[in-house]
mmCIF file of C-alpha atoms in Angstrom:
data_model
loop_
_atom_site.group_PDB
_atom_site.id
_atom_site.type_symbol
_atom_site.label_atom_id
_atom_site.label_comp_id
_atom_site.label_asym_id
_atom_site.label_seq_id
_atom_site.Cartn_x
_atom_site.Cartn_y
_atom_site.Cartn_z
ATOM 1 C CA MET A 1 3.003 -23.357 5.933
ATOM 2 C CA ASP A 2 0.744 -22.719 8.870
ATOM 3 C CA LYS A 3 -2.039 -20.218 9.230
ATOM 4 C CA ASP A 4 0.315 -18.329 11.593
ATOM 5 C CA ASN A 5 3.726 -16.861 10.844
ATOM 6 C CA THR A 6 6.711 -18.700 12.296
ATOM 7 C CA PRO A 7 10.322 -17.634 12.880
ATOM 8 C CA ALA A 8 11.128 -19.495 9.630
ATOM 9 C CA GLY A 9 8.430 -18.110 7.321
ATOM 10 C CA TYR A 10 5.207 -16.291 6.599
ATOM 11 C CA SER A 11 1.752 -17.838 6.761
ATOM 12 C CA ILE A 12 -0.371 -18.264 3.633
ATOM 13 C CA PRO A 13 -2.903 -15.620 4.806
ATOM 14 C CA PHE A 14 -0.082 -13.130 5.481
ATOM 15 C CA ILE A 15 1.427 -13.837 2.051
ATOM 16 C CA LEU A 16 -1.951 -13.395 0.326
ATOM 17 C CA VAL A 17 -2.581 -10.067 2.062
ATOM 18 C CA HIS A 18 0.925 -8.916 1.061
ATOM 19 C CA TRP A 19 0.388 -9.695 -2.635
ATOM 20 C CA VAL A 20 -3.195 -8.420 -2.769
ATOM 21 C CA THR A 21 -2.037 -5.148 -1.201
ATOM 22 C CA ALA A 22 0.835 -4.860 -3.683
ATOM 23 C CA ILE A 23 -1.393 -5.514 -6.704
ATOM 24 C CA VAL A 24 -4.128 -3.165 -5.499
ATOM 25 C CA VAL A 25 -1.661 -0.359 -4.748
ATOM 26 C CA LEU A 26 -0.082 -0.693 -8.206
ATOM 27 C CA GLY A 27 -3.566 -0.739 -9.750
ATOM 28 C CA LEU A 28 -4.586 2.386 -7.830
ATOM 29 C CA PHE A 29 -1.408 4.130 -8.999
ATOM 30 C CA VAL A 30 -2.147 3.329 -12.644
ATOM 31 C CA LEU A 31 -5.827 4.281 -12.236
ATOM 32 C CA GLY A 32 -4.806 7.548 -10.565
ATOM 33 C CA LEU A 33 -2.421 8.432 -13.402
ATOM 34 C CA TRP A 34 -5.093 7.642 -15.986
ATOM 35 C CA MET A 35 -8.039 9.382 -14.348
ATOM 36 C CA VAL A 36 -6.388 12.779 -13.796
ATOM 37 C CA ASP A 37 -6.356 13.338 -17.567
ATOM 38 C CA LEU A 38 -10.008 12.461 -18.160
ATOM 39 C CA GLY A 39 -12.135 15.172 -19.740
ATOM 40 C CA TYR A 40 -15.340 16.416 -18.159
ATOM 41 C CA TYR A 41 -17.502 14.663 -20.766
ATOM 42 C CA ASP A 42 -15.673 11.362 -20.531
ATOM 43 C CA PRO A 43 -18.000 8.655 -19.176
ATOM 44 C CA TRP A 44 -15.285 7.693 -16.659
ATOM 45 C CA TYR A 45 -14.861 11.273 -15.342
ATOM 46 C CA ASN A 46 -16.880 10.552 -12.179
ATOM 47 C CA ARG A 47 -16.766 6.770 -12.202
ATOM 48 C CA ALA A 48 -12.959 6.355 -12.076
ATOM 49 C CA PRO A 49 -12.459 8.630 -9.038
ATOM 50 C CA ASN A 50 -15.318 6.855 -7.227
ATOM 51 C CA ILE A 51 -13.694 3.466 -7.861
ATOM 52 C CA HIS A 52 -10.263 4.851 -6.886
ATOM 53 C CA ARG A 53 -11.665 6.367 -3.686
ATOM 54 C CA SER A 54 -13.615 3.262 -2.689
ATOM 55 C CA ILE A 55 -10.735 0.864 -3.262
ATOM 56 C CA GLY A 56 -8.405 3.336 -1.518
ATOM 57 C CA VAL A 57 -10.572 3.323 1.617
ATOM 58 C CA LEU A 58 -10.769 -0.474 1.622
ATOM 59 C CA ILE A 59 -7.031 -0.961 1.149
ATOM 60 C CA THR A 60 -6.333 1.572 3.914
ATOM 61 C CA LEU A 61 -8.510 -0.498 6.246
ATOM 62 C CA VAL A 62 -6.607 -3.621 5.162
ATOM 63 C CA VAL A 63 -3.282 -1.869 5.835
ATOM 64 C CA VAL A 64 -4.383 -0.837 9.343
ATOM 65 C CA ALA A 65 -5.537 -4.402 10.051
ATOM 66 C CA ARG A 66 -2.279 -5.736 8.626
ATOM 67 C CA MET A 67 -0.229 -3.435 10.856
ATOM 68 C CA ILE A 68 -2.109 -4.688 13.918
ATOM 69 C CA TRP A 69 -1.771 -8.283 12.707
ATOM 70 C CA ARG A 70 1.955 -7.767 12.193
ATOM 71 C CA LYS A 71 2.374 -6.399 15.737
ATOM 72 C CA LEU A 72 0.483 -9.347 17.236
ATOM 73 C CA SER A 73 2.160 -12.041 15.109
ATOM 74 C CA THR A 74 5.490 -13.754 15.153
ATOM 75 C CA MET A 75 7.533 -12.318 12.330
ATOM 76 C CA PRO A 76 10.088 -14.460 10.494
ATOM 77 C CA GLU A 77 13.712 -13.866 11.338
ATOM 78 C CA SER A 78 16.018 -12.399 8.727
ATOM 79 C CA PRO A 79 18.080 -15.013 6.922
ATOM 80 C CA LYS A 80 21.474 -15.533 8.558
ATOM 81 C CA ASN A 81 23.362 -14.252 5.523
ATOM 82 C CA HIS A 82 21.764 -10.774 5.722
ATOM 83 C CA LYS A 83 24.248 -8.133 6.773
ATOM 84 C CA PRO A 84 23.331 -5.804 9.674
ATOM 85 C CA TRP A 85 22.835 -2.862 7.297
ATOM 86 C CA GLU A 86 20.477 -4.992 5.171
ATOM 87 C CA ARG A 87 18.387 -5.869 8.225
ATOM 88 C CA THR A 88 18.202 -2.188 9.179
ATOM 89 C CA ALA A 89 17.345 -1.199 5.606
ATOM 90 C CA ALA A 90 14.600 -3.845 5.484
ATOM 91 C CA ARG A 91 13.060 -2.630 8.770
ATOM 92 C CA LEU A 92 13.180 1.007 7.609
ATOM 93 C CA THR A 93 11.760 0.138 4.207
ATOM 94 C CA HIS A 94 8.842 -1.775 5.720
ATOM 95 C CA ALA A 95 8.131 1.058 8.166
ATOM 96 C CA LEU A 96 8.220 3.620 5.341
ATOM 97 C CA LEU A 97 5.969 1.482 3.149
ATOM 98 C CA TYR A 98 3.371 1.287 5.923
ATOM 99 C CA LEU A 99 3.703 5.016 6.659
ATOM 100 C CA LEU A 100 3.283 5.903 2.986
ATOM 101 C CA LEU A 101 0.274 3.598 2.619
ATOM 102 C CA LEU A 102 -1.385 5.322 5.569
ATOM 103 C CA LEU A 103 -0.422 8.756 4.245
ATOM 104 C CA MET A 104 -1.979 7.845 0.896
ATOM 105 C CA GLY A 105 -5.201 6.729 2.573
ATOM 106 C CA PHE A 106 -5.566 9.754 4.812
ATOM 107 C CA SER A 107 -4.559 12.314 2.190
ATOM 108 C CA GLY A 108 -6.999 10.706 -0.238
ATOM 109 C CA TYR A 109 -9.736 10.978 2.375
ATOM 110 C CA PHE A 110 -8.913 14.665 2.933
ATOM 111 C CA ILE A 111 -8.984 15.361 -0.821
ATOM 112 C CA SER A 112 -12.415 13.762 -1.095
ATOM 113 C CA SER A 113 -13.959 15.210 2.054
ATOM 114 C CA ALA A 114 -12.407 18.696 1.987
ATOM 115 C CA LYS A 115 -15.651 20.307 0.781
ATOM 116 C CA GLY A 116 -17.718 18.683 3.509
ATOM 117 C CA GLN A 117 -18.952 15.681 1.534
ATOM 118 C CA ALA A 118 -18.883 12.187 2.979
ATOM 119 C CA VAL A 119 -16.710 9.610 1.221
ATOM 120 C CA ASP A 120 -18.945 6.905 -0.192
ATOM 121 C CA VAL A 121 -17.445 3.421 -0.504
ATOM 122 C CA PHE A 122 -19.188 1.447 -3.296
ATOM 123 C CA ASN A 123 -22.578 2.439 -1.806
ATOM 124 C CA TRP A 124 -21.796 0.038 1.053
ATOM 125 C CA PHE A 125 -21.021 2.694 3.663
ATOM 126 C CA SER A 126 -19.927 6.320 3.920
ATOM 127 C CA ILE A 127 -17.231 7.997 5.939
ATOM 128 C CA PRO A 128 -18.406 11.432 7.095
ATOM 129 C CA ALA A 129 -16.357 14.543 6.397
ATOM 130 C CA ILE A 130 -14.705 15.915 9.501
ATOM 131 C CA THR A 131 -12.565 18.725 8.068
ATOM 132 C CA SER A 132 -14.683 20.890 5.770
ATOM 133 C CA SER A 133 -13.505 24.244 7.152
ATOM 134 C CA ILE A 134 -9.752 24.017 6.520
ATOM 135 C CA GLU A 135 -8.697 26.374 3.748
ATOM 136 C CA ASN A 136 -6.802 24.789 0.813
ATOM 137 C CA LEU A 137 -7.142 21.327 2.353
ATOM 138 C CA GLU A 138 -8.031 19.722 -0.981
ATOM 139 C CA ASP A 139 -5.011 21.216 -2.784
ATOM 140 C CA ALA A 140 -2.534 20.500 0.024
ATOM 141 C CA SER A 141 -3.830 16.943 0.416
ATOM 142 C CA GLY A 142 -3.694 16.459 -3.352
ATOM 143 C CA LEU A 143 -0.040 17.486 -3.441
ATOM 144 C CA ILE A 144 0.796 15.198 -0.507
ATOM 145 C CA HIS A 145 -1.151 12.342 -2.165
ATOM 146 C CA GLU A 146 0.700 12.770 -5.459
ATOM 147 C CA ILE A 147 4.182 13.019 -3.926
ATOM 148 C CA ALA A 148 3.496 10.102 -1.572
ATOM 149 C CA ALA A 149 2.265 8.008 -4.531
ATOM 150 C CA TYR A 150 5.510 8.494 -6.447
ATOM 151 C CA VAL A 151 7.637 7.857 -3.346
ATOM 152 C CA LEU A 152 5.575 4.735 -2.546
ATOM 153 C CA ILE A 153 5.988 3.323 -6.054
ATOM 154 C CA THR A 154 9.729 4.120 -6.020
ATOM 155 C CA LEU A 155 10.168 2.450 -2.633
ATOM 156 C CA THR A 156 8.115 -0.531 -3.832
ATOM 157 C CA ILE A 157 10.502 -0.926 -6.774
ATOM 158 C CA VAL A 158 13.483 -0.768 -4.385
ATOM 159 C CA HIS A 159 11.786 -3.333 -2.112
ATOM 160 C CA ALA A 160 11.083 -5.710 -5.007
ATOM 161 C CA SER A 161 14.580 -5.203 -6.422
ATOM 162 C CA ALA A 162 16.128 -6.129 -3.072
ATOM 163 C CA ALA A 163 14.055 -9.319 -2.929
ATOM 164 C CA ILE A 164 15.073 -10.214 -6.497
ATOM 165 C CA LYS A 165 18.738 -9.472 -5.677
ATOM 166 C CA HIS A 166 18.550 -11.770 -2.671
ATOM 167 C CA HIS A 167 16.987 -14.488 -4.796
ATOM 168 C CA PHE A 168 19.330 -14.383 -7.789
ATOM 169 C CA VAL A 169 22.575 -12.969 -6.367
ATOM 170 C CA GLU A 170 22.611 -14.046 -2.721
ATOM 171 C CA ARG A 171 20.589 -17.197 -3.486
ATOM 172 C CA ASP A 172 18.810 -17.059 -0.130
ATOM 173 C CA ASN A 173 15.151 -17.658 0.690
ATOM 174 C CA THR A 174 14.064 -13.998 1.132
ATOM 175 C CA LEU A 175 11.790 -14.015 -1.911
ATOM 176 C CA LYS A 176 10.752 -17.651 -1.556
ATOM 177 C CA ARG A 177 9.342 -16.945 1.923
ATOM 178 C CA MET A 178 6.947 -14.347 0.465
ATOM 179 C CA LEU A 179 5.990 -16.752 -2.311
ATOM 180 C CA GLY A 180 5.075 -19.461 0.193
ATOM 181 C CA MET A 181 7.904 -21.769 -0.897
#
């Protein structure tokens, strides 16, 4: 495979960004589930949210870059055996995945900055708060973040299931293309 996507397949860099994003998003989901039950005196009470926030900001930046990259790149064509409804479902699923990833990033930012505090990213840089005067912003953003997280994970499972179905039932190269084969 080339460093650039082709009509036949994805490039190695594109594949790596896909899998890193998937693993990080799943990790953030698990970390988020775990950290909401931490007690005040738990040593991870402040540390886990800081890690979650920092990684969340970084992955949101990666997603934005990936969306731009995707727009500027050649994207592989759907395999010939895909039915029209499958092609439409794949396009909608990808669009929803990107939308949900952005929604997660922005709602997470609004949760963290709702009280006027900047969002610190691993002490590397900070993103200033821009919305400290909106009433109930933290609670509303928290609800959006939680719902979007569950929808994102559900849609990710559907996405992965479709790829596995294409691999084992249809016996086409849908999954192989994202594995670099």
